Short mmCIF file of N, CA, C and O in Angstrom, two decimals:
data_model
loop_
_atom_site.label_atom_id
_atom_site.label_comp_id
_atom_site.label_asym_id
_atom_site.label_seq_id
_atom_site.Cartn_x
_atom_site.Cartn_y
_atom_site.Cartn_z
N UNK A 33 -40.60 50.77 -89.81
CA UNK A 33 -40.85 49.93 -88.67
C UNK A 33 -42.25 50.23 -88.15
O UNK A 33 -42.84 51.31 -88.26
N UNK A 34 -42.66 49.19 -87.61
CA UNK A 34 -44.22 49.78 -87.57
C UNK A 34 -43.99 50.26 -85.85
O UNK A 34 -42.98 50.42 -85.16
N UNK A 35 -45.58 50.40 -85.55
CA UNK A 35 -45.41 51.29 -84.17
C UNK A 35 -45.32 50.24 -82.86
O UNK A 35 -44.99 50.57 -81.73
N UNK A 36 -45.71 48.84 -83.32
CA UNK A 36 -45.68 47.92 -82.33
C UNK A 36 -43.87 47.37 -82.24
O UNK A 36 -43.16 47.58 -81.26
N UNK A 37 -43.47 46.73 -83.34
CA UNK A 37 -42.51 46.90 -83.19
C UNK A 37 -41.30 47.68 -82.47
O UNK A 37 -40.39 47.27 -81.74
N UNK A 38 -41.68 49.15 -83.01
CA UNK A 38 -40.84 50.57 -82.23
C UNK A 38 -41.11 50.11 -80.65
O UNK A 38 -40.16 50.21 -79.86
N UNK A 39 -42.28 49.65 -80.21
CA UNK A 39 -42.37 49.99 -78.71
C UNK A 39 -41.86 48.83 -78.23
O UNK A 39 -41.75 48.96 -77.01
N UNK A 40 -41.53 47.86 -78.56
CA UNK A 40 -41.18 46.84 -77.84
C UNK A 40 -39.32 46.72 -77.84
O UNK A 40 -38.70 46.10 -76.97
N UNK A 41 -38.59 47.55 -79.13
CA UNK A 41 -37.66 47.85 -79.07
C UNK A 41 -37.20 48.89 -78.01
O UNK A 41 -36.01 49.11 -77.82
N UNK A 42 -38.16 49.48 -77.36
CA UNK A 42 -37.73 50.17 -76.59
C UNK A 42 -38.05 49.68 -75.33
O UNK A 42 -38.11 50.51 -74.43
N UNK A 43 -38.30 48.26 -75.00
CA UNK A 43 -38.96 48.24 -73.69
C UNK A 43 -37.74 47.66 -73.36
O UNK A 43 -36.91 47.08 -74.06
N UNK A 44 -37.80 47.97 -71.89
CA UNK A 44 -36.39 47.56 -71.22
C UNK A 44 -36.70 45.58 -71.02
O UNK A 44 -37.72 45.01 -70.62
N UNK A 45 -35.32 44.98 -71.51
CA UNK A 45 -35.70 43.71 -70.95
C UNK A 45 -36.21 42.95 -69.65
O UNK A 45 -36.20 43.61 -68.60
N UNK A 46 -36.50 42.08 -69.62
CA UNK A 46 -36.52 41.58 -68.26
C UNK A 46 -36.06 39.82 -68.26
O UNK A 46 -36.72 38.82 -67.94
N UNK A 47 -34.93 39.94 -68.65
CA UNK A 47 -34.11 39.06 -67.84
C UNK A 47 -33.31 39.32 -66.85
O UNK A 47 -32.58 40.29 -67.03
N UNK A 48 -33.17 38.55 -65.50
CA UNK A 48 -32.51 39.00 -64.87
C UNK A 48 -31.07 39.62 -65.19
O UNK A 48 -30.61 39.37 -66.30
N UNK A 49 -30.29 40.43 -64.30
CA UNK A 49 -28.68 40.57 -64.55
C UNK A 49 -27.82 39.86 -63.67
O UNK A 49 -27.79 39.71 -62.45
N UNK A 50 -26.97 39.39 -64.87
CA UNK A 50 -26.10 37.79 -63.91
C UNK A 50 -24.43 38.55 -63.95
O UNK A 50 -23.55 38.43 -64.79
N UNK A 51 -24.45 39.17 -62.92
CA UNK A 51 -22.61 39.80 -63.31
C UNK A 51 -22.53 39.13 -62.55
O UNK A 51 -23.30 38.61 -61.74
N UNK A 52 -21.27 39.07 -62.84
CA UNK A 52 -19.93 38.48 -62.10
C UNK A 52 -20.04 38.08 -60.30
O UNK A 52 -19.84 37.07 -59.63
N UNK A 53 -20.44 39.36 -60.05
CA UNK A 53 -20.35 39.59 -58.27
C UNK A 53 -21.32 38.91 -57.83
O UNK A 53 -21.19 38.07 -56.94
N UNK A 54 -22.56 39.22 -58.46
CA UNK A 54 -23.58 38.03 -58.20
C UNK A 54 -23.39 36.50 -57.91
O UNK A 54 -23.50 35.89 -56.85
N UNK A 55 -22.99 35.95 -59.44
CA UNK A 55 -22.59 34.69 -59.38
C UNK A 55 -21.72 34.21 -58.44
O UNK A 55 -21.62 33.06 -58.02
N UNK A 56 -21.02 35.33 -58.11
CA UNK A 56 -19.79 34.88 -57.43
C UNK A 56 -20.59 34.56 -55.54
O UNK A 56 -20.36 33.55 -54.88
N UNK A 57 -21.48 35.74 -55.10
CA UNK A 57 -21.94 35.74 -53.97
C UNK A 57 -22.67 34.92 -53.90
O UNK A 57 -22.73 34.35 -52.81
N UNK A 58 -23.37 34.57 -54.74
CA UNK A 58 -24.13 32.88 -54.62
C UNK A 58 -23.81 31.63 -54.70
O UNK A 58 -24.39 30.63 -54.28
N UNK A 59 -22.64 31.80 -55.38
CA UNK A 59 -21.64 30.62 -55.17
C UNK A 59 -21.02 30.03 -53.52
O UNK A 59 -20.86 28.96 -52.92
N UNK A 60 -20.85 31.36 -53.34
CA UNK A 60 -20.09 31.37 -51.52
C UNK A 60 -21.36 31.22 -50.83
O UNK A 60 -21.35 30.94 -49.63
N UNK A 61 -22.06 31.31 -51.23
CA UNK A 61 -23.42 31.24 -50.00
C UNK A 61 -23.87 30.04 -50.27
O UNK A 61 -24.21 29.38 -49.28
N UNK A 62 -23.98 29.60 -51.19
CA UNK A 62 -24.12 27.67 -51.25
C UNK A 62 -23.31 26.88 -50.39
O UNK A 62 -23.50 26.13 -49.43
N UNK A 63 -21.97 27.45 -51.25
CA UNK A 63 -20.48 26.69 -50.79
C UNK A 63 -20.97 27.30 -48.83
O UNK A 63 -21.61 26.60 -48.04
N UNK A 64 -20.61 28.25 -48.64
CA UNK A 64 -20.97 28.19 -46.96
C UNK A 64 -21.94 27.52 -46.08
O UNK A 64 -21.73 27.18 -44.91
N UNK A 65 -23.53 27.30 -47.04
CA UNK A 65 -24.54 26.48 -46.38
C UNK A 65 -24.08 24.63 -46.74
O UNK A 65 -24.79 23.69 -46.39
N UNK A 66 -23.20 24.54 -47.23
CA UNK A 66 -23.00 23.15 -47.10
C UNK A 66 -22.57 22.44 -45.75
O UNK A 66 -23.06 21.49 -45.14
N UNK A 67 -21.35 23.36 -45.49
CA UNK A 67 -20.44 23.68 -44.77
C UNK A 67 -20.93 23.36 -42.87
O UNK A 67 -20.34 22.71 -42.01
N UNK A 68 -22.16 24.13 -42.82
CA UNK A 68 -23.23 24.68 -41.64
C UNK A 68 -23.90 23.73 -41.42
O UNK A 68 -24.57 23.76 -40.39
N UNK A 69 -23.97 22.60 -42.25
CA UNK A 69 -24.80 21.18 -41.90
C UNK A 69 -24.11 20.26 -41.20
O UNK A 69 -24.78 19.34 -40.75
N UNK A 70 -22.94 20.26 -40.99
CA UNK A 70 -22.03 19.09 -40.78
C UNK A 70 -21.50 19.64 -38.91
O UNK A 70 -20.90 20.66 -38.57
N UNK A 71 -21.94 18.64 -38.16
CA UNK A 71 -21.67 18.91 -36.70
C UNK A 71 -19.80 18.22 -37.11
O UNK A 71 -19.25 17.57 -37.99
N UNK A 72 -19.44 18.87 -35.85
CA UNK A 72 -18.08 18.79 -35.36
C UNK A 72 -18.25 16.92 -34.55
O UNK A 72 -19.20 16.45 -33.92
N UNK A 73 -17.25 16.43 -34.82
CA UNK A 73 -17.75 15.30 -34.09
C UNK A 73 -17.34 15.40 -32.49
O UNK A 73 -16.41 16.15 -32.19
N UNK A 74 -18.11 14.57 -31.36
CA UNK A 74 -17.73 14.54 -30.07
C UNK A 74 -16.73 14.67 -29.87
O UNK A 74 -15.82 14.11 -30.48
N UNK A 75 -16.59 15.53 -28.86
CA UNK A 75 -14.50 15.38 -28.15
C UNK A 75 -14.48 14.60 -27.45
O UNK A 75 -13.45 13.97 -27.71
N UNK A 76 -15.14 13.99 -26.37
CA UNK A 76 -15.15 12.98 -25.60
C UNK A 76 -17.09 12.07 -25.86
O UNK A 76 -18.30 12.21 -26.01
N UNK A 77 -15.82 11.10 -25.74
CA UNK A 77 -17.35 9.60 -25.21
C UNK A 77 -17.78 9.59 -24.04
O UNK A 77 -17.23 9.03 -23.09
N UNK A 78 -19.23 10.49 -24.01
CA UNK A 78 -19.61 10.67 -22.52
C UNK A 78 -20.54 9.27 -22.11
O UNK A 78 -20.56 8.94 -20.93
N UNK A 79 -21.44 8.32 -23.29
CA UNK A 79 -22.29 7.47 -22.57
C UNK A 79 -22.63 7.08 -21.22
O UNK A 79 -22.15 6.06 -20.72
N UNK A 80 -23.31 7.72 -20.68
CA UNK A 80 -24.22 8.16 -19.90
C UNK A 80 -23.21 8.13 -18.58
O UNK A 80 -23.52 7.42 -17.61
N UNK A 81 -22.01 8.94 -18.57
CA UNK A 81 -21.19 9.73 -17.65
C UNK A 81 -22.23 10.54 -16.54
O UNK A 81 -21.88 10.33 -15.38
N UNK A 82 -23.37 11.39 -16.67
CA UNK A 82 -24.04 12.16 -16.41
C UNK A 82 -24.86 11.42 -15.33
O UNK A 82 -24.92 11.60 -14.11
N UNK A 83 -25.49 10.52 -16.15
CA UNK A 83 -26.27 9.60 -15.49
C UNK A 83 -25.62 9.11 -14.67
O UNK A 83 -26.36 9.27 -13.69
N UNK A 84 -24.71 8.58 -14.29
CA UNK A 84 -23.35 7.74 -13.09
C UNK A 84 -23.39 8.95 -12.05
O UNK A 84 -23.70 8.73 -10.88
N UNK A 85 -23.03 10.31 -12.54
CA UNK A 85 -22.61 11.13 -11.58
C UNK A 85 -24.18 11.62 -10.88
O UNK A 85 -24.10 12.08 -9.74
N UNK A 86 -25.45 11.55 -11.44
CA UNK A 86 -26.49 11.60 -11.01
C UNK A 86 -26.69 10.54 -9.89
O UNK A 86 -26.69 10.82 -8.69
N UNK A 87 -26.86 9.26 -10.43
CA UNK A 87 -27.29 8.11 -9.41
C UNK A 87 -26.48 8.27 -7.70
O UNK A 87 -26.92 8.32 -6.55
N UNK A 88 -24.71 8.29 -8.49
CA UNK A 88 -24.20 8.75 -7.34
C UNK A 88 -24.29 9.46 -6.23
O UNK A 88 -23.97 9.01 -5.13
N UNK A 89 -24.84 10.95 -6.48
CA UNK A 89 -24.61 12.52 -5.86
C UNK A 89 -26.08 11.90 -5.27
O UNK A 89 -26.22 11.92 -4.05
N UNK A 90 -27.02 11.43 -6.00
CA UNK A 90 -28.39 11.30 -5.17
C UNK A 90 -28.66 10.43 -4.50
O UNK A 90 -29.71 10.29 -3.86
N UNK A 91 -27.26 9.33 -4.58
CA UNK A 91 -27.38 8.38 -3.49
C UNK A 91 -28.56 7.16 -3.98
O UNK A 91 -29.07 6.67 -2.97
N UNK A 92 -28.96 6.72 -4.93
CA UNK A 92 -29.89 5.77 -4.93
C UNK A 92 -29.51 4.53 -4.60
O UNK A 92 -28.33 4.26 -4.39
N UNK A 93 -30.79 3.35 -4.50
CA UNK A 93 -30.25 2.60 -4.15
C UNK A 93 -29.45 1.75 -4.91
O UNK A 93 -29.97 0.67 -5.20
N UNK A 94 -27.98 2.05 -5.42
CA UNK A 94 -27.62 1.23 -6.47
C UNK A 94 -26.09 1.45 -5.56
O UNK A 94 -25.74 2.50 -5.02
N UNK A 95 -25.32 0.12 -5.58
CA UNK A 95 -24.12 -0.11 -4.81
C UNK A 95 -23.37 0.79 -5.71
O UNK A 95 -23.89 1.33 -6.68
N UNK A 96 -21.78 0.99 -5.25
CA UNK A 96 -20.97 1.46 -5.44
C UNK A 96 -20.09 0.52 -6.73
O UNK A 96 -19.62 0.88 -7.81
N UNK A 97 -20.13 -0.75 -6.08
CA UNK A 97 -19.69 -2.23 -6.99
C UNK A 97 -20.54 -2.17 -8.50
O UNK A 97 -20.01 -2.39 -9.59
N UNK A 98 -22.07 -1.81 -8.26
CA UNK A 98 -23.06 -1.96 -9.47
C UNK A 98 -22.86 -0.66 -10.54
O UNK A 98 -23.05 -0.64 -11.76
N UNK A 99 -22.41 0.39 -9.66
CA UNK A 99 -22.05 1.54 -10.26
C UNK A 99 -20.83 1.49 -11.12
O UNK A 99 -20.92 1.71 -12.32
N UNK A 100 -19.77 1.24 -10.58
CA UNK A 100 -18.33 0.65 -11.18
C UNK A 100 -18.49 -0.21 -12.24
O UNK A 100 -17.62 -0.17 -13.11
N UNK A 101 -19.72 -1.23 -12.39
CA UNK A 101 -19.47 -1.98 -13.39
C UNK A 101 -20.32 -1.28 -14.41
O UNK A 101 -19.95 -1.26 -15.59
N UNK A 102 -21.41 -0.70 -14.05
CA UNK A 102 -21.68 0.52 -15.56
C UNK A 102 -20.87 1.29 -16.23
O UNK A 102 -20.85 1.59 -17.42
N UNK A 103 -20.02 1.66 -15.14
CA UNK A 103 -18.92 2.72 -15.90
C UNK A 103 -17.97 2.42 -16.58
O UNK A 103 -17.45 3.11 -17.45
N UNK A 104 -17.45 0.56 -15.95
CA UNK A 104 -16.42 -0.07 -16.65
C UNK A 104 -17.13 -0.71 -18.23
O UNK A 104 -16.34 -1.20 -19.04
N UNK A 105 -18.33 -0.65 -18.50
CA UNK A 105 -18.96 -1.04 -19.43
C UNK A 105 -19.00 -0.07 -20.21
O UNK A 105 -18.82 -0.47 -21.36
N UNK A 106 -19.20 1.47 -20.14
CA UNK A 106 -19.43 2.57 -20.45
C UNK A 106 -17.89 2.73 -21.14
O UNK A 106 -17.63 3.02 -22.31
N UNK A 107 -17.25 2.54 -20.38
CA UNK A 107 -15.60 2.54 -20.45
C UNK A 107 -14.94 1.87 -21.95
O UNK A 107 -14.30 2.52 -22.77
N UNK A 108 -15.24 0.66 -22.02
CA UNK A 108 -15.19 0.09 -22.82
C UNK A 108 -16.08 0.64 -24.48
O UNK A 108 -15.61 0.96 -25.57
N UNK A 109 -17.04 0.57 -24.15
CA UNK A 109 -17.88 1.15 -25.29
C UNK A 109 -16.81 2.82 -25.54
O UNK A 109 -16.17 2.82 -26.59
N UNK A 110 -16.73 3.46 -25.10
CA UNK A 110 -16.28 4.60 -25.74
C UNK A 110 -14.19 4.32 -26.23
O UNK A 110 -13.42 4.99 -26.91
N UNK A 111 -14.02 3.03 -25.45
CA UNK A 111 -12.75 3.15 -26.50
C UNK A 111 -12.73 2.36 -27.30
O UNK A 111 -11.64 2.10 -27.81
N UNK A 112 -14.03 1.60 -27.78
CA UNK A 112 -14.27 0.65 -28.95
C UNK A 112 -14.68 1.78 -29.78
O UNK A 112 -14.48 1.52 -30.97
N UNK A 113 -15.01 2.54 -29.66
CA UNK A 113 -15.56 3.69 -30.89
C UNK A 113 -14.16 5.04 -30.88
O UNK A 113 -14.22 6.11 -31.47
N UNK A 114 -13.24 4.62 -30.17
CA UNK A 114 -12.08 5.54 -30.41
C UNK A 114 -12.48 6.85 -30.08
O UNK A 114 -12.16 7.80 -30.79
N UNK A 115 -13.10 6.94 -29.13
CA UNK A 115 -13.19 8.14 -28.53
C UNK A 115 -12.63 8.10 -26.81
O UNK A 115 -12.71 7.20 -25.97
N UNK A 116 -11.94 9.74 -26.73
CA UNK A 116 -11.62 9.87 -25.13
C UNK A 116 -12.75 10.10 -24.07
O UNK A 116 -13.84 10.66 -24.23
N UNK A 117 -12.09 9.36 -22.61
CA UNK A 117 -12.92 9.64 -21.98
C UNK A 117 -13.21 11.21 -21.52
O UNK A 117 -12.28 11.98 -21.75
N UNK A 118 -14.45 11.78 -20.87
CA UNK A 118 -14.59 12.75 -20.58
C UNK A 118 -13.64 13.20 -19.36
O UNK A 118 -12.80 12.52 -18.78
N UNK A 119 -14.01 14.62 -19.13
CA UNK A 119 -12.92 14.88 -17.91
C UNK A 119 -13.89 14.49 -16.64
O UNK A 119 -15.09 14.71 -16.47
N UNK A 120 -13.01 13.90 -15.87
CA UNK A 120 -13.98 13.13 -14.10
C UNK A 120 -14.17 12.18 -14.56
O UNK A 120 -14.90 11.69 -13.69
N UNK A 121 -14.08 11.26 -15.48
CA UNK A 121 -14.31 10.31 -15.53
C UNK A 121 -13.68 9.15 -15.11
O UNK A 121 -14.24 8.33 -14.38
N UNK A 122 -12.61 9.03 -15.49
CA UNK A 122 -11.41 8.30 -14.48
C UNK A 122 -11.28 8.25 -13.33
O UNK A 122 -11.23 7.25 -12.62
N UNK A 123 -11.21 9.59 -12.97
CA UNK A 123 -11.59 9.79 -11.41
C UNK A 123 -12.65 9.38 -10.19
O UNK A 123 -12.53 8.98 -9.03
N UNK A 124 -13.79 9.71 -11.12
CA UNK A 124 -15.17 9.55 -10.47
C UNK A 124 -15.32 7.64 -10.38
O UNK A 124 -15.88 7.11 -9.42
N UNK A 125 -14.76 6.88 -11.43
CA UNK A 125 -14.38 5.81 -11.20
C UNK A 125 -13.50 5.04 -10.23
O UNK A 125 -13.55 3.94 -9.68
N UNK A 126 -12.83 5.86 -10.25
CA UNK A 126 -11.47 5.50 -9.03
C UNK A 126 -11.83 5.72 -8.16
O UNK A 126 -11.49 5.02 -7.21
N UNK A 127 -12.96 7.13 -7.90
CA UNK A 127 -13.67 6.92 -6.25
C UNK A 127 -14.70 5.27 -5.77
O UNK A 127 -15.09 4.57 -4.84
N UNK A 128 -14.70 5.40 -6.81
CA UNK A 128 -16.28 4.07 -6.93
C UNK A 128 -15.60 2.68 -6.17
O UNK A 128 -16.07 1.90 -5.34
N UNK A 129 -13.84 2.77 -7.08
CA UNK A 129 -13.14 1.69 -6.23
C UNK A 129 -13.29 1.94 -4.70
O UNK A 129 -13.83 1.32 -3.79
N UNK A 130 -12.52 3.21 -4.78
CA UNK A 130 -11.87 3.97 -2.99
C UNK A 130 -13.19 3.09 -2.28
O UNK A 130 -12.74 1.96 -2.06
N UNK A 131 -14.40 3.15 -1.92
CA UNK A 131 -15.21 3.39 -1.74
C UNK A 131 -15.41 1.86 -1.27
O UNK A 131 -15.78 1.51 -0.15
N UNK A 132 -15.15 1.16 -2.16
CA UNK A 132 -15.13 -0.69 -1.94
C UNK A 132 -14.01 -0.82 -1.67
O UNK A 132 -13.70 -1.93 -2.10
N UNK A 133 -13.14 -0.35 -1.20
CA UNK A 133 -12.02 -0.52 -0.86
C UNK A 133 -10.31 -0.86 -1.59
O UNK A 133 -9.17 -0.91 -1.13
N UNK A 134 -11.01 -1.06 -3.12
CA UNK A 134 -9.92 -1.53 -3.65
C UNK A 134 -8.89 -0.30 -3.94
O UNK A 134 -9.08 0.69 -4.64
N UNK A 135 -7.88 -0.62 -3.28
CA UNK A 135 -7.12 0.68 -3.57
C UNK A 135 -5.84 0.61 -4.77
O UNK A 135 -5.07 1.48 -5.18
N UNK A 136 -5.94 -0.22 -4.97
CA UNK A 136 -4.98 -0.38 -6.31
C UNK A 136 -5.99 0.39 -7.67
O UNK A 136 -5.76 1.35 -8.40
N UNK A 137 -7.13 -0.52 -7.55
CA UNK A 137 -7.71 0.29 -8.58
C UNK A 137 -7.72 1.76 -8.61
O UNK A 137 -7.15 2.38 -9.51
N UNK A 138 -8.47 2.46 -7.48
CA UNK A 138 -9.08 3.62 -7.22
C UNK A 138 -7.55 4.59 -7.67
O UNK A 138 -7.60 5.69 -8.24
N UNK A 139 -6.16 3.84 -7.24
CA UNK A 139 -4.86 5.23 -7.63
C UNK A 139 -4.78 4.57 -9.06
O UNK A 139 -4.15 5.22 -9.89
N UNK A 140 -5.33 3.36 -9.46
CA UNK A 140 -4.55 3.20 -11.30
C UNK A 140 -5.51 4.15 -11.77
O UNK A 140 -4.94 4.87 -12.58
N UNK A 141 -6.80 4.50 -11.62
CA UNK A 141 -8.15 5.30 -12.42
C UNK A 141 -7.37 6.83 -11.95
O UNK A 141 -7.02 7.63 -12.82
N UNK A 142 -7.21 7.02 -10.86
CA UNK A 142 -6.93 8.33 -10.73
C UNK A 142 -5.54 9.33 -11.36
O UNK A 142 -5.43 10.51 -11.68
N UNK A 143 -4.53 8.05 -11.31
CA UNK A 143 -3.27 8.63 -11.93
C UNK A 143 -3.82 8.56 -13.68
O UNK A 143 -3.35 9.50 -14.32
N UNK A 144 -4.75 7.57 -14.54
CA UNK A 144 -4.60 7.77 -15.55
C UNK A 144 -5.58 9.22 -15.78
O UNK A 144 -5.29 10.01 -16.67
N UNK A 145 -6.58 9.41 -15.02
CA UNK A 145 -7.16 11.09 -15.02
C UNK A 145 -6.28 11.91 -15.03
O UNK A 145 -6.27 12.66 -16.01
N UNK A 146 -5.46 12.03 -14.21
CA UNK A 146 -4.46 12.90 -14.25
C UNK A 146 -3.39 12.91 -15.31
O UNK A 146 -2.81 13.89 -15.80
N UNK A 147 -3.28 12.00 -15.50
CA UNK A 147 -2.18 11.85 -16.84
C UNK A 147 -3.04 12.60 -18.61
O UNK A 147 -2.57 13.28 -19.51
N UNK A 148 -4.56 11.95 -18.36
CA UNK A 148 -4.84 12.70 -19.19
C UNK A 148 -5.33 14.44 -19.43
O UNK A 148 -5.43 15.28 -20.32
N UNK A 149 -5.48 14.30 -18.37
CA UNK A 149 -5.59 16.35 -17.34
C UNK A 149 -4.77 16.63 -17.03
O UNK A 149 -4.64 15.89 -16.06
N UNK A 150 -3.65 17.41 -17.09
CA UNK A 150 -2.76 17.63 -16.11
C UNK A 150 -3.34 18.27 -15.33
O UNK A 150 -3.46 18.04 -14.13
N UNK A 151 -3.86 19.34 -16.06
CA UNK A 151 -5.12 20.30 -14.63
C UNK A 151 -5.41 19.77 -13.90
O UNK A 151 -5.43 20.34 -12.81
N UNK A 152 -5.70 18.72 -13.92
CA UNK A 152 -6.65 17.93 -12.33
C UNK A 152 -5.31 17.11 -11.09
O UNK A 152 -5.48 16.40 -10.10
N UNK A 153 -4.15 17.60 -11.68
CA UNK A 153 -3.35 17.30 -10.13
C UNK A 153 -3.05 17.67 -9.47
O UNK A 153 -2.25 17.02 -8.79
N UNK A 154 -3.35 18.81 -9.13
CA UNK A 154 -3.69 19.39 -7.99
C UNK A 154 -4.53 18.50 -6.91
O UNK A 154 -4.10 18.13 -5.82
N UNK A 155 -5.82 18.24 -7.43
CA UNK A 155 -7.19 17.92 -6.95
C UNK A 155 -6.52 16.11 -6.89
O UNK A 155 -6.47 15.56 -5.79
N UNK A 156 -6.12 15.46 -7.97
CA UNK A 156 -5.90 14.08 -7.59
C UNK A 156 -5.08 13.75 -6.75
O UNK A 156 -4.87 12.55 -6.62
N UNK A 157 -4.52 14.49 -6.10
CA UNK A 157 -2.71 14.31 -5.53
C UNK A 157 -3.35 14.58 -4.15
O UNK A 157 -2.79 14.12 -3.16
N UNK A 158 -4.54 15.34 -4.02
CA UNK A 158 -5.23 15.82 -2.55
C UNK A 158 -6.16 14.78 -2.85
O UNK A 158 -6.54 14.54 -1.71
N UNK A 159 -6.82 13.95 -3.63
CA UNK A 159 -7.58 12.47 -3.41
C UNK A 159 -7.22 11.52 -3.27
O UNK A 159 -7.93 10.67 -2.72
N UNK A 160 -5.51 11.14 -3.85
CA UNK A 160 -5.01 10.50 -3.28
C UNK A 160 -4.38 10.56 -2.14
O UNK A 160 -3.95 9.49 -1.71
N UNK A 161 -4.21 11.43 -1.57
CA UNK A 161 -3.32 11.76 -0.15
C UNK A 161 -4.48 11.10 0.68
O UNK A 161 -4.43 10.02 1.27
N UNK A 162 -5.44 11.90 0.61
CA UNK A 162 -6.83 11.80 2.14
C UNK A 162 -7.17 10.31 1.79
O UNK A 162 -7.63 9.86 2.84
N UNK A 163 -7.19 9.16 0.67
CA UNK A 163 -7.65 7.75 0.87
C UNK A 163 -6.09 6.58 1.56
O UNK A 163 -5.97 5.42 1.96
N UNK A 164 -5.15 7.82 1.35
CA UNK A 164 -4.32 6.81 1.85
C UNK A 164 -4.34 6.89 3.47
O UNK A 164 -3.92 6.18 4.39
N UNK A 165 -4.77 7.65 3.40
CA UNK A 165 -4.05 8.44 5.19
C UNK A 165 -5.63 7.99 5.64
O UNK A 165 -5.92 8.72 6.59
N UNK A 166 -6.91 6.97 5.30
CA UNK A 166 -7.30 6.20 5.84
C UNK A 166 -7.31 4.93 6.48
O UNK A 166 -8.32 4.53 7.05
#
């Protein structure tokens, strides 16, 4: 064997080493970054819930009537896309009635909040008490 030969038989390779555990940990780390891309979808249809409770609390000049019909529009759009409403939302609507006076509306918005919260009857059962006892 000549001497070039001899030395290259002795040189350590350099391909990488593919065991098992390897393949296997790179497999799960793909399979997991797929996984990490994909958002959870909304729990509730907020369209622009935020914004309503803003205009409101700051009092602008926008009626109570003009407010109600954003929300009943808002309303609509989130159960055409099959999503629930947020929590206060029913409610914060049913005040919008109280407020114009319609009181049929203001207890149908508030009992269906509550029906979908139970948590919140406490709080609706004391909003409905104080608009009746006006």
């Amino acid at each position: 064997m000549s001497p070039a030969a001899r030395a290259s038989s002795h040189t350590p390779s350099r391909q990488p080493s593919r065991t098992p555990a390897k393949v296997a940990l790179l497999a799960l780390a793909l399979s997991l970054g797929g996984c990490a891309t994909k958002a959870p979808p909304p729990l509730y249809g907020w369209h622009g819930f935020e914004q309503h409770l803003d205009t409101y609390f700051r009092q602008d000049r926008e009626s109570p009537d003009t407010q109600a019909k954003r929300m009943e529009d808002d309303l609509q759009k989130i159960r055409a896309a099959g999503q629930a409403t947020p929590p206060g939302f029913m409610a914060h609507l049913g005040l919008l009635y109280g407020k114009q006076g319609d009181l049929a509306r203001f207890q149908q918005h508030l009992e269906a909040e509550k029906q979908q919260f139970p948590e919140s009857q406490n709080f609706v059962d004391f909003l409905l008490r104080k608009f009746k006892s006006k």
